mmCIF file with all atom_site columns, C-alpha atoms and ligand atoms in Angstrom:
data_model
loop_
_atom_site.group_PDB
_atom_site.id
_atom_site.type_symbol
_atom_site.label_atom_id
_atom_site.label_alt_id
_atom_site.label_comp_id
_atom_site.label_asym_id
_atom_site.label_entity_id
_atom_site.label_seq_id
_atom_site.pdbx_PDB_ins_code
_atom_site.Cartn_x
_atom_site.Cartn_y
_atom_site.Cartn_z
_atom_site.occupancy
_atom_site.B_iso_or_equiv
_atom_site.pdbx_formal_charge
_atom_site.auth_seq_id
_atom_site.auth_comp_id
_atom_site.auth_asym_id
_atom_site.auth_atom_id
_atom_site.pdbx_PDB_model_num
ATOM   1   C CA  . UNK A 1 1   ? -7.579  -2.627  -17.775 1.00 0.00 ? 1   UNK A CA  1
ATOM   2   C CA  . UNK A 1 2   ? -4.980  -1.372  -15.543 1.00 0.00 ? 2   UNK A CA  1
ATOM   3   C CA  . UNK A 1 3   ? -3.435  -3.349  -13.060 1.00 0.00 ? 3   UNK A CA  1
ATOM   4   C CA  . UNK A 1 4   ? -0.930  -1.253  -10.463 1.00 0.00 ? 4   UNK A CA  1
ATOM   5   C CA  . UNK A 1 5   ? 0.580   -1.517  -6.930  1.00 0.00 ? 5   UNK A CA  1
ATOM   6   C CA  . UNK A 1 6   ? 1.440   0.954   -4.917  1.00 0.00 ? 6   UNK A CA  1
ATOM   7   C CA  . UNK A 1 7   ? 4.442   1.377   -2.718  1.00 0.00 ? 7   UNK A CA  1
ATOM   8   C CA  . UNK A 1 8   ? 6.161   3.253   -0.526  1.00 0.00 ? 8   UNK A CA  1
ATOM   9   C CA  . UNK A 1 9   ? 6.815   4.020   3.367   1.00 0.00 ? 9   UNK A CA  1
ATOM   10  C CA  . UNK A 1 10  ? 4.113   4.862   5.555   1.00 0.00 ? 10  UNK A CA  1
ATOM   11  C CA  . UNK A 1 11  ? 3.427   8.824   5.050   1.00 0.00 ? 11  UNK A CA  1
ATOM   12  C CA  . UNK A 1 12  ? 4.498   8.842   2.064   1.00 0.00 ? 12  UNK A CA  1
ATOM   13  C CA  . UNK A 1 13  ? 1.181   9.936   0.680   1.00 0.00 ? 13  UNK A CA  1
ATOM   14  C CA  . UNK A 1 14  ? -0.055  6.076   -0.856  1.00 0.00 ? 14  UNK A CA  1
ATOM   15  C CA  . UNK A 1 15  ? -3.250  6.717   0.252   1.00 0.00 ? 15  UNK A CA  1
ATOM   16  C CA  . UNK A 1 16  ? -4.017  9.935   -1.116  1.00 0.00 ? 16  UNK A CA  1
ATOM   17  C CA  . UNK A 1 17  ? -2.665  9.192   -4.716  1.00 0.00 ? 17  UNK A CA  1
ATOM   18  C CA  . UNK A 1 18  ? -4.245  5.491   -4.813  1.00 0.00 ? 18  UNK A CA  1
ATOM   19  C CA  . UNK A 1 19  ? -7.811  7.510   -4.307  1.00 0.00 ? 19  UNK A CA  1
ATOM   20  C CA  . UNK A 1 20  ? -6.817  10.268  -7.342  1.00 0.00 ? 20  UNK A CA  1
ATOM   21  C CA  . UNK A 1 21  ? -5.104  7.520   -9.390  1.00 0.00 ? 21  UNK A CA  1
ATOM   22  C CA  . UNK A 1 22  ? -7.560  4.880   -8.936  1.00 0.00 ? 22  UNK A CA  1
ATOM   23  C CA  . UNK A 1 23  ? -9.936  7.821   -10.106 1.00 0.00 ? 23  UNK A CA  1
ATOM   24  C CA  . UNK A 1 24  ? -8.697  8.641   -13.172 1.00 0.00 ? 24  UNK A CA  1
ATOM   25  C CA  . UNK A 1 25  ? -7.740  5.159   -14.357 1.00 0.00 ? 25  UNK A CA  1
ATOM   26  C CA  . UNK A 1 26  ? -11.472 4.099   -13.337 1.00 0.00 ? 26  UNK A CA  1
ATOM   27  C CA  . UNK A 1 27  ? -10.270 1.194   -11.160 1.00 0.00 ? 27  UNK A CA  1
ATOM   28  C CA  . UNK A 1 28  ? -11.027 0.470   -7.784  1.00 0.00 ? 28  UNK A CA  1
ATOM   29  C CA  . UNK A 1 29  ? -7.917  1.498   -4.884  1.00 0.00 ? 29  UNK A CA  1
ATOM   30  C CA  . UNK A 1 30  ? -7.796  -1.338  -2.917  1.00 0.00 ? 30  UNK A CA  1
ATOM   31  C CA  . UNK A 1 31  ? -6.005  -0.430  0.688   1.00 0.00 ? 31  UNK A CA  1
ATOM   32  C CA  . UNK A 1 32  ? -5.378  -3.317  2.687   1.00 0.00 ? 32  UNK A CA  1
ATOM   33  C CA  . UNK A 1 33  ? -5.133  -0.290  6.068   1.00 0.00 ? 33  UNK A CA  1
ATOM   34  C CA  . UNK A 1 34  ? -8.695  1.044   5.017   1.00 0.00 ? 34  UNK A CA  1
ATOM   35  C CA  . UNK A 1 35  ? -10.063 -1.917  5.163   1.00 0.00 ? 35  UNK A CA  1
ATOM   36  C CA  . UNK A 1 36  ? -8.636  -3.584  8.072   1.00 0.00 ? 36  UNK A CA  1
ATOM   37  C CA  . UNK A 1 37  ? -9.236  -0.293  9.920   1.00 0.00 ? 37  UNK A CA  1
ATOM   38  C CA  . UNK A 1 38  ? -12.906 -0.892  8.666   1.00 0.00 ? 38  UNK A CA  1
ATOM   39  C CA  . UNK A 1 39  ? -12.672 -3.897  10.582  1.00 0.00 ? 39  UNK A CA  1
ATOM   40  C CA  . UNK A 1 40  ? -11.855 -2.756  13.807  1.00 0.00 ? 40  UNK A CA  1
ATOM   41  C CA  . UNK A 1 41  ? -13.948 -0.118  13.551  1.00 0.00 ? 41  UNK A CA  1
ATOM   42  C CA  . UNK A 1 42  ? -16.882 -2.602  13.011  1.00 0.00 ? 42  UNK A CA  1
ATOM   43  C CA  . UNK A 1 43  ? -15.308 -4.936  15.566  1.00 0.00 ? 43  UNK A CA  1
ATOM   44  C CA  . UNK A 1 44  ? -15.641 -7.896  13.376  1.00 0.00 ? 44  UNK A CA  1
ATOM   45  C CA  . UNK A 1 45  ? -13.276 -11.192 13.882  1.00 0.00 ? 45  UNK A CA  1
ATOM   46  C CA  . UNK A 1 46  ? -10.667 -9.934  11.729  1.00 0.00 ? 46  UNK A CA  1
ATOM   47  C CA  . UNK A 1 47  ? -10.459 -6.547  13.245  1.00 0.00 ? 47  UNK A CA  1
ATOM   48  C CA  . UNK A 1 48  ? -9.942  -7.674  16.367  1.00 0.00 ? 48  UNK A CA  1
ATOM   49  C CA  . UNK A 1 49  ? -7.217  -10.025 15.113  1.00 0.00 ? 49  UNK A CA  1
ATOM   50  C CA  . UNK A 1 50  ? -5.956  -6.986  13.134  1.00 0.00 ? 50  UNK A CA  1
ATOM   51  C CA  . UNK A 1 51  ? -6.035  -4.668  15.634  1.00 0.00 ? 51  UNK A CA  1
ATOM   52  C CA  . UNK A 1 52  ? -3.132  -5.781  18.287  1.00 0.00 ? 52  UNK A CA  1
ATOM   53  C CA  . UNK A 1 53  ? -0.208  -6.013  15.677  1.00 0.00 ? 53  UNK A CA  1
ATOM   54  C CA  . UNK A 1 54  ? -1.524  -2.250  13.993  1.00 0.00 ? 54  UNK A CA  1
ATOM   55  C CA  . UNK A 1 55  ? -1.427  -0.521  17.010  1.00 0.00 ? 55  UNK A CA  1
ATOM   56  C CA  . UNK A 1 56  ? 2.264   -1.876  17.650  1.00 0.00 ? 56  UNK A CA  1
ATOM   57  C CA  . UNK A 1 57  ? 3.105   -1.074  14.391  1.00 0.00 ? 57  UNK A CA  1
ATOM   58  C CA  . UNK A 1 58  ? 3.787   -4.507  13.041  1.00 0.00 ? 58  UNK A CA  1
ATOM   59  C CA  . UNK A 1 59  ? 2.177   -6.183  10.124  1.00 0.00 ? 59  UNK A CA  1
ATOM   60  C CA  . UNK A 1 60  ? -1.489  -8.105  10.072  1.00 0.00 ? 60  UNK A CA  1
ATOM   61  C CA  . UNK A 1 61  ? -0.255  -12.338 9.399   1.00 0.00 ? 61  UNK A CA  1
ATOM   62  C CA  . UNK A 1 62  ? 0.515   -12.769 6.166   1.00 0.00 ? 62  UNK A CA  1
ATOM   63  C CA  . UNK A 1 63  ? -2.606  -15.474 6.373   1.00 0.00 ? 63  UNK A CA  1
ATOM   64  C CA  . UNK A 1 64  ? -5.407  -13.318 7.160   1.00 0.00 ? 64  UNK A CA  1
ATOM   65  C CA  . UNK A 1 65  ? -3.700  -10.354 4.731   1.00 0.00 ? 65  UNK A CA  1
ATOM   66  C CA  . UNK A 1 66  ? -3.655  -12.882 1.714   1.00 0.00 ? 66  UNK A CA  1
ATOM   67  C CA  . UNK A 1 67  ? -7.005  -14.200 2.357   1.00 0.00 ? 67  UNK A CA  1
ATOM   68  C CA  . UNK A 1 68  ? -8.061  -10.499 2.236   1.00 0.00 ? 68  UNK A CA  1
ATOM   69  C CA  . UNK A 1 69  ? -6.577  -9.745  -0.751  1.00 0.00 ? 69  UNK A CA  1
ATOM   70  C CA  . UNK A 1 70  ? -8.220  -12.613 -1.969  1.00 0.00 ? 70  UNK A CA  1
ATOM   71  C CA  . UNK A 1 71  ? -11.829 -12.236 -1.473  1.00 0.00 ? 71  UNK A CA  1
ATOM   72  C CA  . UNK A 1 72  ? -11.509 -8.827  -2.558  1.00 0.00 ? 72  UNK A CA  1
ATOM   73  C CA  . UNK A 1 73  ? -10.138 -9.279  -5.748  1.00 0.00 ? 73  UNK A CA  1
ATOM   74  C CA  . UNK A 1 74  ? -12.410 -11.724 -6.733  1.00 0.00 ? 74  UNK A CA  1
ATOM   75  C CA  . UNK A 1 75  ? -15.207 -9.024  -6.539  1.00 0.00 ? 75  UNK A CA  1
ATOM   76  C CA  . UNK A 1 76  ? -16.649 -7.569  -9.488  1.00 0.00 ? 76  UNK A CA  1
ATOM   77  C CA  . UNK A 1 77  ? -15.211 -4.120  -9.874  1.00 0.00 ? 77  UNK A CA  1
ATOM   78  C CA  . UNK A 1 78  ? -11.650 -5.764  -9.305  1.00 0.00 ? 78  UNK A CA  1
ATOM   79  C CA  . UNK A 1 79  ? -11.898 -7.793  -12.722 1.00 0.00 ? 79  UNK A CA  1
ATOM   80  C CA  . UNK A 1 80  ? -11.054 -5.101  -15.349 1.00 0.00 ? 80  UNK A CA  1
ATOM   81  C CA  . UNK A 1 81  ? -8.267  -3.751  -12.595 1.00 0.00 ? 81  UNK A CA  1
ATOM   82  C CA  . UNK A 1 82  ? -7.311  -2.223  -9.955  1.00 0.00 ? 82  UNK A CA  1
ATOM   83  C CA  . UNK A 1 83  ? -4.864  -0.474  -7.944  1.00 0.00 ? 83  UNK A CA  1
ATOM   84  C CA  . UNK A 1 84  ? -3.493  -1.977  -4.757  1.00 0.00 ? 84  UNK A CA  1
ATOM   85  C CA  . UNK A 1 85  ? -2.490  0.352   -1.785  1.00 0.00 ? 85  UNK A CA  1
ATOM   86  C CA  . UNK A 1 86  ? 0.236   -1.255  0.874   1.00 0.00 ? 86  UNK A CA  1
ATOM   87  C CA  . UNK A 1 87  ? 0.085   -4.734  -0.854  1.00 0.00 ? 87  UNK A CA  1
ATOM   88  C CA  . UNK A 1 88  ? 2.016   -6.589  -0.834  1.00 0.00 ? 88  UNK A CA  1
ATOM   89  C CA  . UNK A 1 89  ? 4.572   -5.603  1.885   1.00 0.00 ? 89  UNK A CA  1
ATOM   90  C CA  . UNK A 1 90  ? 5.914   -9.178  2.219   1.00 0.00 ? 90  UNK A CA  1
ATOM   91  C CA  . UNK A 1 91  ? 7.839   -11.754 0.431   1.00 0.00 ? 91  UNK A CA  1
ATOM   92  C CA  . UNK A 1 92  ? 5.017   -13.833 1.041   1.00 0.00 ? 92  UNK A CA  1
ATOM   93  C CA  . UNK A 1 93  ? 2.711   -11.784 -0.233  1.00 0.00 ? 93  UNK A CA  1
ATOM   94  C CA  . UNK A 1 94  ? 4.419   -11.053 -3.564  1.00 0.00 ? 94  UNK A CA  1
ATOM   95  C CA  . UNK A 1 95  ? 4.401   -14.755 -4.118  1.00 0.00 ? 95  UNK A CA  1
ATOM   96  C CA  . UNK A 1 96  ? 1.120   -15.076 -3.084  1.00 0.00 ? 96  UNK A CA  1
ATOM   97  C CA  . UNK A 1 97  ? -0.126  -12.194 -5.145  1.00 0.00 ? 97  UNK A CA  1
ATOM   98  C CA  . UNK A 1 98  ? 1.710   -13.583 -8.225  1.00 0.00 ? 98  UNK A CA  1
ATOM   99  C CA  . UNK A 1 99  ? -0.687  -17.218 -7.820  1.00 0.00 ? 99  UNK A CA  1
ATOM   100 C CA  . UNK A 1 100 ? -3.602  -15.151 -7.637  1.00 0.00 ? 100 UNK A CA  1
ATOM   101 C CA  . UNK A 1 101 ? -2.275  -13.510 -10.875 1.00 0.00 ? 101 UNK A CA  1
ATOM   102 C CA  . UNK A 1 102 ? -1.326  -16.199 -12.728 1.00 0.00 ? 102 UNK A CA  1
ATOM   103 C CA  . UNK A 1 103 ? -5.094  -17.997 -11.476 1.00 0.00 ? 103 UNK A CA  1
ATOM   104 C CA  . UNK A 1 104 ? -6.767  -15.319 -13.170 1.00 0.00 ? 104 UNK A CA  1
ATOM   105 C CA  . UNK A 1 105 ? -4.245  -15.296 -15.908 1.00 0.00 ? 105 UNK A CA  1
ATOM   106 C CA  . UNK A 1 106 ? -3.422  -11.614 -15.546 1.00 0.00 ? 106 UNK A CA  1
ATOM   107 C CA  . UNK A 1 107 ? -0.346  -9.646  -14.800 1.00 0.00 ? 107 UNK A CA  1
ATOM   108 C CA  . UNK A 1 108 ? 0.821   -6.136  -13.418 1.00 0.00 ? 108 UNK A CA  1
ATOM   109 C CA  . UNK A 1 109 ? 1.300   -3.328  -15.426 1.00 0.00 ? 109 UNK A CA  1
ATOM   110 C CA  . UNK A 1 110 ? 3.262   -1.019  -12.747 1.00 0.00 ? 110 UNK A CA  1
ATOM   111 C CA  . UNK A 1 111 ? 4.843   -0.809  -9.755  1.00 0.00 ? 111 UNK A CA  1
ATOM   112 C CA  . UNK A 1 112 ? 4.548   2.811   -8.505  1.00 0.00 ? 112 UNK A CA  1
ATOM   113 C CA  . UNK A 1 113 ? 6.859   3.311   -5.821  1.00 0.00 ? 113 UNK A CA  1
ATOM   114 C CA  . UNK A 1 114 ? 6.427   6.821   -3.447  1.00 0.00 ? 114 UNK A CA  1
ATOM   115 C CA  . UNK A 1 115 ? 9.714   7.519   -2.581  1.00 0.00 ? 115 UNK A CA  1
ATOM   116 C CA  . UNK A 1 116 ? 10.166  10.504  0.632   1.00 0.00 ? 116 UNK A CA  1
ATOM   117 C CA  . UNK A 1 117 ? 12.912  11.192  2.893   1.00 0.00 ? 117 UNK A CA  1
ATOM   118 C CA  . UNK A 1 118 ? 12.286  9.418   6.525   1.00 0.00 ? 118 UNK A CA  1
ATOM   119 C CA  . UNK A 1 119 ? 12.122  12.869  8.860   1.00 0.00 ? 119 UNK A CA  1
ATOM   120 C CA  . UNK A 1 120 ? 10.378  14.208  6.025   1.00 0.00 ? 120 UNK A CA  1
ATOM   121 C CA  . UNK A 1 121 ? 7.665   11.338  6.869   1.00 0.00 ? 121 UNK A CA  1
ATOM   122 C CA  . UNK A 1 122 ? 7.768   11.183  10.885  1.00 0.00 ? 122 UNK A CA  1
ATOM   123 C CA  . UNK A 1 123 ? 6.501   15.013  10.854  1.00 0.00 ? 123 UNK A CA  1
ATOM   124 C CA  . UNK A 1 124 ? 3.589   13.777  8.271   1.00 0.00 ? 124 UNK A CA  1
ATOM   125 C CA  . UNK A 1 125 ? 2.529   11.023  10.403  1.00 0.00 ? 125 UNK A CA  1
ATOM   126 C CA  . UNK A 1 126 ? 2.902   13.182  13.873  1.00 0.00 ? 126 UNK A CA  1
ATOM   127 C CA  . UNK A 1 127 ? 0.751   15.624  11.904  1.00 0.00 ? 127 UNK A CA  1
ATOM   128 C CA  . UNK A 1 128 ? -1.831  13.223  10.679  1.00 0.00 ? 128 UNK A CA  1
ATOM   129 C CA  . UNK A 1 129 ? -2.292  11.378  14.473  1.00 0.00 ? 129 UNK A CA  1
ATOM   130 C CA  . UNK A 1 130 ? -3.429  14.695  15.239  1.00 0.00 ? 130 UNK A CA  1
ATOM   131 C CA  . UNK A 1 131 ? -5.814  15.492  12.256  1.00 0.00 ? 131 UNK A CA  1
ATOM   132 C CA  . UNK A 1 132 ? -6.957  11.638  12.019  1.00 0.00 ? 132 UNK A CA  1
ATOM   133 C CA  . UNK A 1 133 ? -6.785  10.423  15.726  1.00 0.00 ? 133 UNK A CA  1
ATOM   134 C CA  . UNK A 1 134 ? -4.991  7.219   14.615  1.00 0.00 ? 134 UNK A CA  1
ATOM   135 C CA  . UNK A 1 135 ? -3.691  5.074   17.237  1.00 0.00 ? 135 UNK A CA  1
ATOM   136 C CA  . UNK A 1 136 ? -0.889  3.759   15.156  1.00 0.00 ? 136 UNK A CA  1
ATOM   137 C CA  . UNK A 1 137 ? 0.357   7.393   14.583  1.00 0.00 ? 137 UNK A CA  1
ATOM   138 C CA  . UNK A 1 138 ? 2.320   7.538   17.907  1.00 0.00 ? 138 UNK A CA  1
ATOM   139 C CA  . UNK A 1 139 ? 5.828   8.519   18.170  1.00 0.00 ? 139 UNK A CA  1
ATOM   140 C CA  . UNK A 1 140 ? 6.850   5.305   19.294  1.00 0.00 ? 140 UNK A CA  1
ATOM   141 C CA  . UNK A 1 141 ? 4.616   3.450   16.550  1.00 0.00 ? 141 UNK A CA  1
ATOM   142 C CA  . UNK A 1 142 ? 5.585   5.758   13.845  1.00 0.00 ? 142 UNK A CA  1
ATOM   143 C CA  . UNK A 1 143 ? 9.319   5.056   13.865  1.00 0.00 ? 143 UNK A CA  1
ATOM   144 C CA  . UNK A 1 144 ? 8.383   1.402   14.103  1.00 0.00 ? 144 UNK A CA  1
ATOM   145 C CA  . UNK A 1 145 ? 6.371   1.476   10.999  1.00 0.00 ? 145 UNK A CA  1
ATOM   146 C CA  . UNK A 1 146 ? 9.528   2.704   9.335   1.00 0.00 ? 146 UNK A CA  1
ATOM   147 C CA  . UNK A 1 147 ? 11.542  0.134   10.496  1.00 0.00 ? 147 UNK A CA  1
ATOM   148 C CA  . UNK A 1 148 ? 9.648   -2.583  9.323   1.00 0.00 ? 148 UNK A CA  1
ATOM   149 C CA  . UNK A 1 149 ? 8.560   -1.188  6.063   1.00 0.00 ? 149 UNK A CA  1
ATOM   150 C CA  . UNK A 1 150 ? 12.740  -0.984  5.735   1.00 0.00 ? 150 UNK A CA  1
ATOM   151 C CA  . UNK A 1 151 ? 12.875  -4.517  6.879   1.00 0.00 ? 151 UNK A CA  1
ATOM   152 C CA  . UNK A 1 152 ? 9.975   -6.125  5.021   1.00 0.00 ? 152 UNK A CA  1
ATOM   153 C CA  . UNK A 1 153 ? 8.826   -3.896  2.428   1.00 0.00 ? 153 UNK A CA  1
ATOM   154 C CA  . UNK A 1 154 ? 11.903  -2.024  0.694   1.00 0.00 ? 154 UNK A CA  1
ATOM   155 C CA  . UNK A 1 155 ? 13.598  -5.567  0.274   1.00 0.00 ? 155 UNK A CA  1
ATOM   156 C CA  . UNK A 1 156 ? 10.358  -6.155  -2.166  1.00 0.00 ? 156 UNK A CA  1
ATOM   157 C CA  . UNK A 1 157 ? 11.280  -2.877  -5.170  1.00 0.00 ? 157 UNK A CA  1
ATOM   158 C CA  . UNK A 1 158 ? 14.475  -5.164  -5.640  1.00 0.00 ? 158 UNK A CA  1
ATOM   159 C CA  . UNK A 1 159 ? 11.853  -8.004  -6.943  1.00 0.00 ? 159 UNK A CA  1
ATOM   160 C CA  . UNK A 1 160 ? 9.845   -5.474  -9.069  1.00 0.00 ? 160 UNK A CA  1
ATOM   161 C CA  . UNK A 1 161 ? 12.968  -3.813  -10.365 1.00 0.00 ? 161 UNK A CA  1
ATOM   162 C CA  . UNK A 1 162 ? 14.039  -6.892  -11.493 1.00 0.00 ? 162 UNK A CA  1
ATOM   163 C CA  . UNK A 1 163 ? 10.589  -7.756  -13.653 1.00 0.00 ? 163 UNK A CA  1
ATOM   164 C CA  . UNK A 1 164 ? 11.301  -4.097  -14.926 1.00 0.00 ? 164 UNK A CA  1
ATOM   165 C CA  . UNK A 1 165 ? 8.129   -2.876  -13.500 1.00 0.00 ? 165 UNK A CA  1
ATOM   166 C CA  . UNK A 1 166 ? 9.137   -0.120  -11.152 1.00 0.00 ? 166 UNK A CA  1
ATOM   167 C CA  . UNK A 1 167 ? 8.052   3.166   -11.700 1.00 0.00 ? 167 UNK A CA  1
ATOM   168 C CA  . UNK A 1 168 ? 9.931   5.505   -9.103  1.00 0.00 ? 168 UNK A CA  1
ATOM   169 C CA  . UNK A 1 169 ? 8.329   8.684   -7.994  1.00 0.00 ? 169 UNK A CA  1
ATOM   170 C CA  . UNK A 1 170 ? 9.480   11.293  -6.040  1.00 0.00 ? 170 UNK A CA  1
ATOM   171 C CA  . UNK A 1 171 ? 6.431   11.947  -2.970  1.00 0.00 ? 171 UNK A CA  1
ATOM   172 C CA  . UNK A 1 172 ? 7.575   15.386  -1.735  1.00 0.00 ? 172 UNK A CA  1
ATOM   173 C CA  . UNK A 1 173 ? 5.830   18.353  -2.947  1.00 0.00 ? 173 UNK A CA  1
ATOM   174 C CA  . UNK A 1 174 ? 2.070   19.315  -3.210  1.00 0.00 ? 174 UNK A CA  1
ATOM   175 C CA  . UNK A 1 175 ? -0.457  16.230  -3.505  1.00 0.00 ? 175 UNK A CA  1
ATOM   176 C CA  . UNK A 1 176 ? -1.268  17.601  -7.361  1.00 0.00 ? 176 UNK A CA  1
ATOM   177 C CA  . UNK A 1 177 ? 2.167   17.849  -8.252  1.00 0.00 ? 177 UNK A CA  1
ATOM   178 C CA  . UNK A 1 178 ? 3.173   13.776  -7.145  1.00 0.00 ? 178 UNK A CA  1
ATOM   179 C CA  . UNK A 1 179 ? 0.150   13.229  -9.244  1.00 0.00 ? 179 UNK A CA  1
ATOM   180 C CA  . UNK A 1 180 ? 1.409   14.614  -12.347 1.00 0.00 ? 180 UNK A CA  1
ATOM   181 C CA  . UNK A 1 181 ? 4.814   12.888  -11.818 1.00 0.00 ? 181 UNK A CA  1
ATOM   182 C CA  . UNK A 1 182 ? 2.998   9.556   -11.500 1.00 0.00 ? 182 UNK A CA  1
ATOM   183 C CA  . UNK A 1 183 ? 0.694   10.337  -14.544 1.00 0.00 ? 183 UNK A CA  1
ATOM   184 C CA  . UNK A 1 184 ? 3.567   11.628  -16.582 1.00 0.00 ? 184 UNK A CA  1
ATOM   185 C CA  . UNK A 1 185 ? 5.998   8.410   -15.712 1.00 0.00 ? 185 UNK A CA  1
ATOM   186 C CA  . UNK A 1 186 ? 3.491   6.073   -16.268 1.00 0.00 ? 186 UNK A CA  1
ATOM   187 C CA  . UNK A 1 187 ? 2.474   7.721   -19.482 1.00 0.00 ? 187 UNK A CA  1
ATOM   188 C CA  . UNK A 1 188 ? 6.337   7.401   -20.700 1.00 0.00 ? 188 UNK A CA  1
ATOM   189 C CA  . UNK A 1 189 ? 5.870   3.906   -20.336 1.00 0.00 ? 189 UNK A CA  1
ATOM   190 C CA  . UNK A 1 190 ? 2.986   4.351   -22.571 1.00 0.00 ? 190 UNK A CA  1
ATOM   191 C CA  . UNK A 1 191 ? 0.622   3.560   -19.739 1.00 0.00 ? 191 UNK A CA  1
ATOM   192 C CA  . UNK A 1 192 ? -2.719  6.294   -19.690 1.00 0.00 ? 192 UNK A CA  1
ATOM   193 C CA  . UNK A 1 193 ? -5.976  6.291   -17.939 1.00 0.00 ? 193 UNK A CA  1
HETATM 194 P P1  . AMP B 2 .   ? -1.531  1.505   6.096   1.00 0.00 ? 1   AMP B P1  1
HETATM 195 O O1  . AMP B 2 .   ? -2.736  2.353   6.278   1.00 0.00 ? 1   AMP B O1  1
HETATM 196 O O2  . AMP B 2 .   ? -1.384  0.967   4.718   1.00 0.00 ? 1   AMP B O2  1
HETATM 197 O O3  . AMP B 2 .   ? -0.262  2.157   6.567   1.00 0.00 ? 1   AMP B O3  1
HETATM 198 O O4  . AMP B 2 .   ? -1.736  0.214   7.026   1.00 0.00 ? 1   AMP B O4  1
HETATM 199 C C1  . AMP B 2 .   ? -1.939  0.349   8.418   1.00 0.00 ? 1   AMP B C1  1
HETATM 200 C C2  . AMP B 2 .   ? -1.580  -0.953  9.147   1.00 0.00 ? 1   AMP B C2  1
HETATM 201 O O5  . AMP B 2 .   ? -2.397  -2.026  8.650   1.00 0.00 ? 1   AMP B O5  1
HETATM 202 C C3  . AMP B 2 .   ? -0.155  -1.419  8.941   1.00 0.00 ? 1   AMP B C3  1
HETATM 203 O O6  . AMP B 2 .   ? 0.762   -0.797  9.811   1.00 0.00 ? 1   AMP B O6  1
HETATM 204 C C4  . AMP B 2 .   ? -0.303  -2.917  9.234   1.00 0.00 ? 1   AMP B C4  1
HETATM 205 O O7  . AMP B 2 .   ? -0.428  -3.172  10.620  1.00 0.00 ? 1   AMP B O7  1
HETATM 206 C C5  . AMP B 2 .   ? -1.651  -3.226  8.597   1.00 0.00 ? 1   AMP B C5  1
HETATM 207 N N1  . AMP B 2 .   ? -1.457  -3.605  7.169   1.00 0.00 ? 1   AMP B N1  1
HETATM 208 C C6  . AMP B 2 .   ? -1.901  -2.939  6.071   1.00 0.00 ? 1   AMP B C6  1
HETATM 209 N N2  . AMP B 2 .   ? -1.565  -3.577  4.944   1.00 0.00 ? 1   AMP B N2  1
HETATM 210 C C7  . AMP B 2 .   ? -0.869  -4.675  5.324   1.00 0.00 ? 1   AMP B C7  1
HETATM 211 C C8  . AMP B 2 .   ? -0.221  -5.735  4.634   1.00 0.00 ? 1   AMP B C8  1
HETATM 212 N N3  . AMP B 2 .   ? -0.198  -5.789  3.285   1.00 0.00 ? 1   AMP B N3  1
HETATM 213 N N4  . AMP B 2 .   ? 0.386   -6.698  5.370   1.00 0.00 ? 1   AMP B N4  1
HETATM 214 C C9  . AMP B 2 .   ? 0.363   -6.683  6.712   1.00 0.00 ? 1   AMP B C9  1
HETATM 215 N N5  . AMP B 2 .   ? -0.195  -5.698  7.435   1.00 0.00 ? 1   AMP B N5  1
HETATM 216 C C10 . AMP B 2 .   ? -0.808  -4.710  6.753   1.00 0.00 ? 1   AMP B C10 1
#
């Protein structure tokens, strides 16, 4: 019955702990990325929407992102929890996350935020275009993503720190090891899978 977001600039390893946290909380990891790259993969409407402001680097419209979020946490598996990865990233978002919330009169438990120096995270993303192939790993693209998470996103912990929900983790070091940090802060909040 746990409810969490994750977040945190790109490369900071969301991805990879939302899959091993989702796991042993037995929630689904919702990634808004994975599934708009599922989308352009499958060339559907939204992915070709989608596709044009993630290969510049720039967020999806708030609109189609909400509507997303939405539909998919109406489903099923996303009653008893879940764990959102890179949602919300937006003022907009957060408030539009929050109706959904209160709709379904539910709440978050934790705001896990992945915290990694910035040339720490270009030389993960450069590394990851080339194990991944993913067009929004580019030089260009990858410094871009930074500067809008910085513009967008960051202003957002402010918002969670202030609900007192903020659980700050530090993302360098081996992908077991930021696992056991979020595990181990989340359990001192007396939060366990
Ligand atoms: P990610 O894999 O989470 O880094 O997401 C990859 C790209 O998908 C981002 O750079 C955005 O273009 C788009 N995206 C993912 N989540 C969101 C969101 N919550 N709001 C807007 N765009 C998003």
């Amino acid at each position: 019955m746990s409810r969490f977001l994750l977040i945190g600039p790109p490369g900071a390893g969301k991805g990879t702990q939302a899959a091993l946290l989702a796991q042993s909380f037995s929630i689904p990891a919702i990634s808004t990325g994975d599934i708009f790259r599922a989308n352009v993969k499958a060339e559907t409407e939204l992915g070709l929407a989608a596709k044009a402001f993630m290969d510049r680097g720039e967020y999806v419209p708030d609109s189609l992102t909400n509507d997303l979020v939405r539909d998919r946490l109406s489903q099923g598996d996303a009653k008893s929890g879940f764990l959102l990865d890179g949602y919300p990233r937006t003022s907009e978002q957060v408030a539009e996350l929050d109706s959904m919330l209160e709709a379904a009169a539910t709440k978050l438990d934790a705001v896990v935020l992945i915290n990694a120096d910035t040339e720490e995270l270009v030389r993960r993303l450069a590394n990851r275009a080339i194990e991944q192939g993913r067009t929004d790993d580019t030089e260009d693209v990858i410094r871009r993503r930074q500067e809008v998470y910085a513009e967008q996103t960051a202003p957002l912990i402010a918002v969670y720190s202030g609900r007192g929900l903020v659980v700050e983790i530090d993302g360098i070091g081996a992908v077991a090891e930021v696992t056991a940090r979020i595990l181990e802060a989340l359990a001192e909040r007396g939060i366990s899978a």
